[in-house]
Short mmCIF file of C-alpha atoms and ligand atoms in Angstrom, two decimals:
data_model
loop_
_atom_site.label_atom_id
_atom_site.label_comp_id
_atom_site.label_asym_id
_atom_site.label_seq_id
_atom_site.Cartn_x
_atom_site.Cartn_y
_atom_site.Cartn_z
CA MET A 19 15.53 60.64 26.93
CA GLY A 20 15.27 56.85 27.04
CA ALA A 21 18.17 54.51 26.33
CA GLY A 22 16.36 51.83 24.36
CA VAL A 23 17.13 51.16 20.72
CA VAL A 24 15.37 54.34 19.62
CA GLY A 25 16.95 56.72 22.14
CA ALA A 26 20.44 55.24 21.65
CA SER A 27 20.08 55.51 17.85
CA VAL A 28 18.90 59.12 18.11
CA ALA A 29 21.80 59.98 20.44
CA LEU A 30 24.37 58.49 18.04
CA ALA A 31 22.88 60.24 15.01
CA LEU A 32 22.90 63.60 16.82
CA ARG A 33 26.45 63.10 18.07
CA ARG A 34 27.55 62.31 14.53
CA ASP A 35 26.23 65.72 13.54
CA GLY A 36 28.47 67.30 16.18
CA HIS A 37 25.89 68.07 18.88
CA ARG A 38 26.71 67.77 22.59
CA VAL A 39 24.56 64.81 23.56
CA THR A 40 23.51 63.43 26.93
CA LEU A 41 21.53 60.19 26.77
CA ILE A 42 19.49 59.69 29.91
CA ASP A 43 17.52 56.78 31.29
CA ARG A 44 15.98 56.18 34.68
CA GLU A 45 17.58 52.73 34.65
CA GLY A 46 20.65 51.55 32.75
CA PRO A 47 20.75 51.28 28.95
CA CYS A 48 18.30 48.84 27.38
CA ALA A 49 16.01 48.46 30.37
CA GLY A 50 12.76 48.42 28.37
CA ALA A 51 11.32 46.55 25.39
CA SER A 52 14.65 46.70 23.59
CA PHE A 53 16.09 44.13 25.97
CA GLY A 54 14.07 41.04 25.26
CA ASN A 55 12.54 41.22 21.80
CA ALA A 56 12.83 38.63 19.03
CA GLY A 57 15.78 40.47 17.47
CA ALA A 58 14.46 40.63 13.93
CA ILE A 59 15.22 43.53 11.62
CA VAL A 60 12.34 42.99 9.24
CA ASN A 61 13.36 45.05 6.27
CA GLY A 62 10.43 46.46 4.34
CA SER A 63 7.83 45.16 6.78
CA CYS A 64 4.49 46.65 5.82
CA THR A 65 1.92 44.71 7.83
CA PRO A 66 0.15 46.95 10.33
CA THR A 67 -1.17 45.17 13.41
CA ALA A 68 -4.69 46.35 12.60
CA MET A 69 -5.44 44.26 9.50
CA PRO A 70 -8.82 43.56 7.90
CA GLY A 71 -10.62 40.95 9.99
CA ILE A 72 -8.56 41.64 13.12
CA VAL A 73 -11.63 42.39 15.22
CA THR A 74 -13.21 39.00 14.52
CA ASP A 75 -9.84 37.27 14.94
CA ALA A 76 -9.22 39.06 18.23
CA LEU A 77 -12.64 38.14 19.62
CA ARG A 78 -12.06 34.52 18.62
CA MET A 79 -8.61 34.56 20.23
CA LEU A 80 -9.90 36.10 23.46
CA GLY A 81 -12.30 33.19 23.72
CA ARG A 82 -9.49 30.64 23.50
CA ARG A 83 -8.08 29.14 26.69
CA HIS A 84 -4.40 29.81 25.96
CA SER A 85 -4.82 32.81 23.74
CA PRO A 86 -1.83 34.82 22.43
CA LEU A 87 -3.98 37.91 23.08
CA SER A 88 -5.25 38.96 26.49
CA ILE A 89 -6.81 41.99 28.13
CA ARG A 90 -6.66 42.10 31.92
CA PRO A 91 -10.24 42.67 33.11
CA ALA A 92 -9.15 45.47 35.47
CA TYR A 93 -7.54 47.29 32.54
CA LEU A 94 -10.34 46.86 30.00
CA HIS A 95 -11.97 50.25 30.60
CA LYS A 96 -8.62 51.98 30.04
CA ALA A 97 -7.86 50.02 26.88
CA VAL A 98 -11.27 50.51 25.24
CA PRO A 99 -10.68 53.96 23.65
CA TRP A 100 -7.44 52.70 22.09
CA LEU A 101 -9.05 49.46 20.95
CA VAL A 102 -11.86 51.38 19.25
CA ARG A 103 -9.36 53.49 17.32
CA PHE A 104 -7.40 50.34 16.53
CA ALA A 105 -10.53 48.66 15.15
CA LEU A 106 -11.16 51.70 12.91
CA GLU A 107 -7.63 51.40 11.56
CA SER A 108 -8.46 47.89 10.30
CA ARG A 109 -10.71 49.31 7.55
CA ARG A 110 -9.19 48.38 4.23
CA SER A 111 -8.51 51.95 3.07
CA ARG A 112 -6.68 52.72 6.32
CA VAL A 113 -4.71 49.47 6.18
CA ILE A 114 -3.41 50.26 2.69
CA GLU A 115 -2.32 53.71 3.79
CA ASN A 116 -0.79 52.53 7.07
CA ALA A 117 1.10 49.79 5.24
CA ARG A 118 2.52 52.32 2.78
CA ASN A 119 3.61 54.63 5.59
CA LEU A 120 5.09 51.81 7.63
CA HIS A 121 6.98 50.57 4.61
CA ALA A 122 8.40 54.05 3.93
CA LEU A 123 10.24 53.68 7.26
CA THR A 124 11.06 49.97 7.31
CA ASP A 125 12.50 50.18 3.82
CA ARG A 126 15.35 52.11 5.43
CA ALA A 127 15.94 49.51 8.15
CA VAL A 128 18.88 47.48 6.87
CA GLY A 129 20.64 50.48 5.34
CA SER A 130 20.38 52.50 8.55
CA TRP A 131 21.60 49.60 10.72
CA ARG A 132 24.57 49.10 8.35
CA GLN A 133 25.35 52.80 8.56
CA LEU A 134 25.12 52.80 12.37
CA THR A 135 27.33 49.74 12.88
CA HIS A 136 29.82 50.55 10.09
CA ARG A 137 33.40 49.97 11.28
CA SER A 138 32.25 49.59 14.87
CA GLY A 139 32.52 45.86 15.54
CA LEU A 140 28.84 45.92 16.48
CA GLY A 141 28.03 44.50 13.06
CA ASP A 142 29.15 41.12 14.46
CA LEU A 143 25.88 40.98 16.39
CA ILE A 144 23.81 41.40 13.22
CA HIS A 145 23.38 38.39 10.96
CA GLU A 146 22.00 37.63 7.53
CA GLY A 147 19.46 34.84 7.28
CA GLY A 148 16.04 36.34 6.70
CA TRP A 149 12.70 35.93 8.42
CA LEU A 150 10.59 32.82 7.95
CA THR A 151 6.86 32.57 8.62
CA VAL A 152 5.47 29.04 8.61
CA TYR A 153 1.89 27.78 8.17
CA GLU A 154 0.63 24.35 9.14
CA SER A 155 -2.35 24.48 6.83
CA GLU A 156 -3.23 25.78 3.42
CA HIS A 157 -6.18 27.47 5.08
CA SER A 158 -4.09 29.65 7.41
CA PHE A 159 -1.74 30.47 4.53
CA GLU A 160 -4.69 31.62 2.43
CA LYS A 161 -6.02 33.64 5.35
CA SER A 162 -2.80 35.66 5.28
CA GLN A 163 -3.22 36.63 1.61
CA ASP A 164 -3.88 40.26 2.65
CA GLU A 165 -0.33 40.44 4.01
CA ARG A 166 1.13 39.27 0.71
CA ASP A 167 -1.09 41.70 -1.18
CA LEU A 168 0.36 44.52 0.91
CA MET A 169 3.89 43.28 0.25
CA ASP A 170 3.14 43.14 -3.48
CA ALA A 171 1.67 46.63 -3.42
CA ASN A 172 4.80 47.94 -1.71
CA ASN A 173 7.27 45.91 -3.79
CA VAL A 174 8.52 43.96 -0.79
CA PRO A 175 10.41 40.89 -1.98
CA TYR A 176 9.43 37.48 -0.50
CA GLU A 177 9.33 33.85 -1.55
CA VAL A 178 6.46 31.44 -1.01
CA LEU A 179 7.78 28.08 0.19
CA PHE A 180 6.37 24.55 0.19
CA ALA A 181 6.99 21.81 2.75
CA ALA A 182 10.23 20.59 1.14
CA ASP A 183 11.65 24.12 0.85
CA ILE A 184 10.94 24.74 4.53
CA GLN A 185 12.76 21.56 5.49
CA ASP A 186 15.69 22.60 3.27
CA LEU A 187 15.94 25.90 5.11
CA GLU A 188 15.21 24.69 8.64
CA GLY A 189 15.68 20.92 8.79
CA ASN A 190 14.99 20.74 12.54
CA LEU A 191 11.46 22.05 12.29
CA ALA A 192 8.81 19.34 12.61
CA PRO A 193 7.63 18.30 9.13
CA ILE A 194 4.17 19.76 9.77
CA PHE A 195 4.37 22.97 7.79
CA GLU A 196 2.69 23.09 4.42
CA ARG A 197 3.59 26.62 3.44
CA GLY A 198 6.08 29.31 4.32
CA VAL A 199 6.86 32.88 3.45
CA PHE A 200 10.53 33.77 3.41
CA ARG A 201 11.87 37.30 3.52
CA LYS A 202 15.48 36.83 2.64
CA ASN A 203 16.72 40.37 3.24
CA SER A 204 15.75 40.58 6.92
CA LEU A 205 18.47 40.44 9.56
CA LEU A 206 18.84 39.00 13.04
CA ILE A 207 20.28 40.72 16.11
CA SER A 208 21.71 37.86 18.13
CA ASN A 209 21.95 39.83 21.37
CA PRO A 210 19.85 43.04 21.51
CA PHE A 211 21.14 43.95 24.97
CA ARG A 212 24.81 43.71 23.96
CA LEU A 213 24.08 45.67 20.80
CA ILE A 214 22.44 48.58 22.61
CA GLN A 215 25.02 48.54 25.36
CA GLY A 216 27.62 48.69 22.56
CA MET A 217 25.81 51.65 21.00
CA VAL A 218 25.94 53.50 24.32
CA ASP A 219 29.66 52.70 24.65
CA MET A 220 30.16 54.03 21.13
CA LEU A 221 28.36 57.25 22.14
CA LEU A 222 30.68 57.64 25.14
CA ASN A 223 33.77 56.94 23.01
CA ARG A 224 32.63 59.64 20.61
CA GLY A 225 32.31 62.24 23.34
CA GLY A 226 28.65 61.82 24.35
CA GLU A 227 27.43 61.21 27.91
CA PHE A 228 25.10 58.81 29.64
CA ARG A 229 23.27 59.70 32.86
CA ARG A 230 20.77 57.92 35.02
CA PHE A 231 17.92 60.35 35.38
CA ASP A 232 14.25 59.68 36.00
CA VAL A 233 12.42 62.43 34.10
CA GLN A 234 9.34 63.52 35.97
CA SER A 235 8.59 66.89 34.49
CA ILE A 236 9.48 69.01 31.48
CA ASP A 237 9.31 72.82 31.30
CA CYS A 238 10.11 75.24 28.54
CA CYS A 239 11.64 78.48 29.78
CA ASP A 240 13.54 81.23 27.94
CA GLY A 241 14.18 79.09 24.89
CA LYS A 242 15.66 76.30 27.02
CA ILE A 243 14.14 73.02 28.15
CA LYS A 244 14.33 72.08 31.80
CA ILE A 245 13.75 68.49 32.84
CA ARG A 246 13.36 67.52 36.45
CA ALA A 247 13.86 64.31 38.41
CA ALA A 248 12.93 63.98 42.11
CA SER A 249 15.98 65.83 43.41
CA GLU A 250 17.86 67.24 40.43
CA SER A 251 17.29 69.00 37.14
CA LEU A 252 18.98 69.37 33.77
CA VAL A 253 18.77 72.16 31.21
CA ALA A 254 19.12 71.53 27.48
CA ASP A 255 18.67 73.42 24.22
CA LYS A 256 16.65 70.55 22.81
CA ILE A 257 15.32 67.23 24.08
CA VAL A 258 14.09 64.12 22.30
CA ILE A 259 11.45 62.04 24.08
CA ALA A 260 12.23 58.41 23.21
CA THR A 261 10.92 56.75 26.34
CA GLY A 262 8.98 54.02 24.55
CA ALA A 263 5.75 52.94 26.22
CA TRP A 264 6.27 55.53 28.98
CA SER A 265 6.17 58.52 26.62
CA LYS A 266 2.46 59.34 26.87
CA SER A 267 2.51 61.30 30.12
CA LEU A 268 5.68 63.17 29.15
CA ALA A 269 4.15 64.20 25.80
CA ALA A 270 0.99 65.31 27.61
CA GLN A 271 3.09 67.74 29.67
CA VAL A 272 4.25 69.48 26.51
CA GLY A 273 0.96 69.76 24.71
CA ASN A 274 0.20 66.47 22.97
CA ASN A 275 -2.46 63.98 23.93
CA ILE A 276 -1.22 60.90 22.10
CA PRO A 277 -3.13 57.60 22.10
CA LEU A 278 -0.13 55.51 23.09
CA GLU A 279 -0.88 52.10 24.59
CA THR A 280 1.35 49.24 25.48
CA GLU A 281 1.06 45.82 23.89
CA ARG A 282 3.01 43.80 26.39
CA GLY A 283 5.02 40.85 25.11
CA TYR A 284 6.97 38.07 26.75
CA HIS A 285 9.93 35.83 26.16
CA LEU A 286 11.25 32.59 27.56
CA MET A 287 14.88 31.58 27.13
CA LEU A 288 15.97 28.01 26.50
CA PRO A 289 19.55 26.79 27.01
CA ALA A 290 22.26 27.84 24.54
CA ARG A 291 22.61 24.35 23.08
CA ASN A 292 19.22 24.89 21.41
CA SER A 293 20.38 27.92 19.41
CA GLY A 294 21.85 25.70 16.70
CA LEU A 295 18.42 24.23 15.96
CA LEU A 296 17.46 27.23 13.81
CA SER A 297 19.33 29.56 11.49
CA ARG A 298 16.91 32.48 11.60
CA PRO A 299 13.80 33.69 13.46
CA VAL A 300 10.83 31.47 12.63
CA TYR A 301 7.31 32.77 13.21
CA SER A 302 4.52 30.25 13.55
CA ALA A 303 1.35 31.75 12.07
CA GLU A 304 -0.96 29.37 13.94
CA SER A 305 0.78 29.66 17.32
CA SER A 306 1.56 33.40 16.97
CA PHE A 307 5.07 33.30 18.42
CA VAL A 308 8.63 33.52 17.19
CA LEU A 309 11.49 31.15 17.86
CA THR A 310 14.78 33.04 17.54
CA PRO A 311 18.28 31.58 17.79
CA MET A 312 20.09 34.04 20.05
CA GLU A 313 23.69 34.15 21.25
CA SER A 314 22.66 33.07 24.73
CA GLY A 315 20.01 30.50 23.80
CA LEU A 316 16.83 29.88 21.90
CA ARG A 317 14.27 32.62 22.55
CA LEU A 318 10.56 31.94 22.44
CA ALA A 319 8.96 35.40 22.04
CA GLY A 320 5.47 36.72 21.51
CA LEU A 321 2.07 37.32 23.14
CA ASP A 322 0.07 40.49 23.24
CA GLU A 323 -1.27 41.61 26.59
CA PHE A 324 -3.20 44.77 27.44
CA ALA A 325 -2.57 45.53 31.08
CA GLY A 326 -0.79 48.91 31.13
CA VAL A 327 2.83 49.58 31.97
CA GLU A 328 2.46 49.10 35.72
CA ALA A 329 0.85 45.67 36.18
CA ALA A 330 3.05 42.76 37.25
CA PRO A 331 3.91 40.24 34.53
CA ASP A 332 2.04 36.96 34.32
CA TYR A 333 4.75 34.53 33.25
CA ARG A 334 2.36 31.60 33.21
CA ARG A 335 1.27 32.83 29.80
CA ILE A 336 4.65 32.39 28.11
CA ARG A 337 5.39 29.17 30.03
CA ARG A 338 2.25 27.64 28.55
CA LEU A 339 3.75 28.04 25.08
CA LEU A 340 6.74 25.81 25.78
CA PRO A 341 5.04 22.49 24.92
CA GLU A 342 3.83 24.09 21.71
CA ALA A 343 7.38 25.23 20.89
CA LYS A 344 8.59 21.65 21.44
CA ARG A 345 5.92 20.40 19.06
CA LEU A 346 7.14 22.75 16.34
CA LEU A 347 10.82 22.18 17.04
CA PRO A 348 11.09 18.69 18.55
CA GLY A 349 14.85 18.91 19.14
CA ILE A 350 14.42 21.45 21.96
CA GLU A 351 16.21 20.21 25.06
CA GLY A 352 16.24 21.42 28.63
CA SER A 353 13.94 23.77 30.42
CA GLU A 354 13.37 27.45 30.89
CA GLU A 355 16.42 29.53 31.81
CA SER A 356 14.65 32.85 32.25
CA VAL A 357 11.46 34.70 31.45
CA TRP A 358 10.88 38.36 30.67
CA MET A 359 8.08 40.81 29.91
CA GLY A 360 8.45 44.04 27.91
CA CYS A 361 6.17 46.91 26.90
CA ARG A 362 5.79 47.52 23.17
CA PRO A 363 4.85 51.18 22.62
CA SER A 364 1.93 51.15 20.17
CA LEU A 365 -0.36 53.56 18.40
CA PRO A 366 -3.61 52.42 16.81
CA ASP A 367 -2.30 52.90 13.25
CA SER A 368 0.94 50.94 13.88
CA LEU A 369 3.00 54.01 13.03
CA PRO A 370 5.43 55.74 15.38
CA VAL A 371 5.32 59.36 16.42
CA ILE A 372 8.20 61.29 14.90
CA GLY A 373 8.11 65.09 14.97
CA PHE A 374 7.95 68.21 17.10
CA ALA A 375 5.96 68.75 20.29
CA ALA A 376 3.03 71.17 20.15
CA GLN A 377 4.57 73.38 22.82
CA SER A 378 8.05 73.82 21.38
CA ARG A 379 10.16 72.88 18.38
CA ASN A 380 12.96 72.29 20.86
CA ILE A 381 11.15 69.15 21.99
CA LEU A 382 11.03 66.23 19.58
CA TYR A 383 9.28 62.87 19.75
CA ALA A 384 10.59 59.48 18.68
CA PHE A 385 8.41 56.75 20.13
CA GLY A 386 5.60 54.32 19.38
CA HIS A 387 7.50 51.80 17.26
CA GLN A 388 5.20 48.95 18.37
CA HIS A 389 6.34 45.52 17.09
CA LEU A 390 9.13 47.02 14.97
CA GLY A 391 11.34 49.15 17.20
CA MET A 392 14.44 47.03 16.65
CA THR A 393 13.85 47.33 12.93
CA LEU A 394 13.25 51.07 13.02
CA GLY A 395 15.58 52.48 15.72
CA PRO A 396 18.46 53.68 13.51
CA ALA A 397 16.17 54.91 10.70
CA THR A 398 14.32 57.01 13.29
CA GLY A 399 17.61 58.33 14.67
CA LEU A 400 18.63 59.62 11.24
CA ILE A 401 15.27 61.33 10.69
CA ILE A 402 15.45 63.06 14.08
CA ALA A 403 18.99 64.27 13.30
CA ASP A 404 17.69 65.69 10.01
CA LEU A 405 14.86 67.48 11.81
CA VAL A 406 17.23 68.97 14.36
CA ALA A 407 19.60 70.10 11.61
CA GLY A 408 16.78 71.51 9.47
CA ARG A 409 17.68 69.06 6.68
CA ASN A 410 15.14 67.35 4.47
CA PRO A 411 14.82 63.78 5.78
CA GLY A 412 13.78 62.57 2.34
CA ILE A 413 10.49 61.21 3.59
CA ASP A 414 7.07 62.76 4.08
CA LEU A 415 6.71 62.93 7.88
CA ALA A 416 3.02 63.88 7.89
CA PRO A 417 1.85 60.29 8.62
CA TYR A 418 3.92 60.22 11.85
CA ARG A 419 2.83 63.66 13.14
CA PRO A 420 2.09 63.76 16.87
CA ASP A 421 -1.25 65.53 16.27
CA ARG A 422 -2.57 63.14 13.60
CA PHE A 423 -5.26 61.65 15.82
C1 FAD B 506 8.21 40.02 22.84
C2 FAD B 506 8.66 41.14 21.92
C3 FAD B 506 9.24 40.81 20.71
C4 FAD B 506 9.64 41.82 19.83
N1 FAD B 506 10.29 41.49 18.69
C5 FAD B 506 10.72 42.45 17.85
C6 FAD B 506 11.45 42.11 16.67
O1 FAD B 506 11.76 40.95 16.41
N2 FAD B 506 11.81 43.12 15.84
C7 FAD B 506 11.51 44.44 16.10
O2 FAD B 506 11.83 45.28 15.28
N3 FAD B 506 10.87 44.79 17.24
C8 FAD B 506 10.47 43.84 18.11
N4 FAD B 506 9.80 44.17 19.25
C9 FAD B 506 9.48 45.59 19.50
C10 FAD B 506 10.69 46.37 20.06
O3 FAD B 506 11.29 45.64 21.09
C11 FAD B 506 10.24 47.73 20.56
O4 FAD B 506 9.48 48.40 19.58
C12 FAD B 506 11.46 48.60 20.88
O5 FAD B 506 12.32 47.93 21.75
C13 FAD B 506 11.03 49.94 21.48
O6 FAD B 506 12.21 50.64 21.72
P1 FAD B 506 12.20 52.03 22.48
O7 FAD B 506 13.60 52.51 22.53
O8 FAD B 506 11.16 52.92 21.88
O9 FAD B 506 11.64 51.69 23.95
P2 FAD B 506 12.28 50.88 25.15
O10 FAD B 506 13.28 49.89 24.70
O11 FAD B 506 11.17 50.39 25.99
O12 FAD B 506 13.10 51.98 25.92
C14 FAD B 506 12.49 53.02 26.64
C15 FAD B 506 13.46 53.47 27.72
O13 FAD B 506 12.94 54.65 28.33
C16 FAD B 506 13.28 54.61 29.70
N5 FAD B 506 12.36 55.51 30.41
C17 FAD B 506 11.02 55.38 30.51
N6 FAD B 506 10.51 56.41 31.21
C18 FAD B 506 11.55 57.20 31.55
C19 FAD B 506 11.66 58.43 32.29
N7 FAD B 506 10.58 59.03 32.81
N8 FAD B 506 12.89 58.97 32.46
C20 FAD B 506 13.99 58.37 31.93
N9 FAD B 506 13.94 57.21 31.24
C21 FAD B 506 12.75 56.64 31.05
C22 FAD B 506 13.11 53.14 30.08
O14 FAD B 506 13.86 52.84 31.25
C23 FAD B 506 13.65 52.44 28.83
O15 FAD B 506 15.01 52.12 28.95
C24 FAD B 506 9.41 43.19 20.16
C25 FAD B 506 8.85 43.50 21.39
C26 FAD B 506 8.49 42.50 22.28
C27 FAD B 506 7.91 42.87 23.61
#
């Protein structure tokens, strides 16, 4: 259930094992967060969102006029329980553990994407080039030392760059960056929508099905699972809930109260002639957004908004970042071509939920991949296929248990 990167990956992995698979989504494929992200496959990423000092940083950010973080006042009371848990996850002992458990998954990212796209032609949408974080001041670089400590602790390779190295890598960036951190073995998806659409086509070519179906209720009866939409129902032996930020209420129906929140993010597309300005996604540490060269143009992506899944987007927020993007990358030409908002599915510990529902082992969960769903989709698909087959997934799944909170 859910045809984003996670659901499509799960469907392909299950089909590969010979199961009869129907992928369902209430809209078409790739209608959620998987559509408009920054496209980075950040291999080995081990930085949870809740880092030491995040509470002070967040309070400071909320006080800024054009903050990358926002909480809609009308939503505050709903977000508070999640935010409290999130704050508790920023304690150093929790951060070290969350980083280790995040890394155990992200370490499989590139390998699982290679396996998924092998001999499919879809590999053409995935590019080498790495992930570059840039810092305008020594101070902000030093402030991010915790991130490098976590990478060191988890043996994640990276290079520290100086101004001249940054210019060598990305000569069109303004010469304002003093330091950079380069993760060479990360990859870029140049068109996430085409990639996921291609994955769904691959599923169909391999004998799977796709159906539009808006799941409203789930029942377990006589060893089968019945899912209902407004005017139809489907019966399956097993289901996998991979409906991203919309998974909370479905999981609640089958016995799990999961603290899933959405961290909403935005993008703004600039004309295709700007794509050549960069060779890889570049994340500005001070401005907290990514500039990604995509097939269809340069994508400015970021922001973190707490407003729930229902509230209308506020595109003024991403539009305000355009002058800042032009300051960092002065060659940007032309104006906005489109804007988009998507719902990142997030848990307070930055780890997804992967495992069985409380009510039945015929219901599995694969959601909550927060800022790293594009990185983790195929790795999650393989783990779910192992669980369904009763194979050992080769990873301790306790940290991702649905009942860990
Ligand atoms: C601005 C931004 C930048 C990002 N950049 C990156 C990045 O560079 N790298 C990275 O790894 N990750 C990134 N992410 C995160 C990534 O996009 C998400 O983690 C990922 O897309 C989540 O995938 P998903 O399949 O779980 O959910 P989604 O893609 O949201 O898919 C869920 C699907 O479920 C369907 N659905 C929901 N409810 C129902 C229902 N009741 N019945 C049927 N179908 C239903 C929806 O229609 C949707 O298609 C970014 C996110 C944002 C917002």
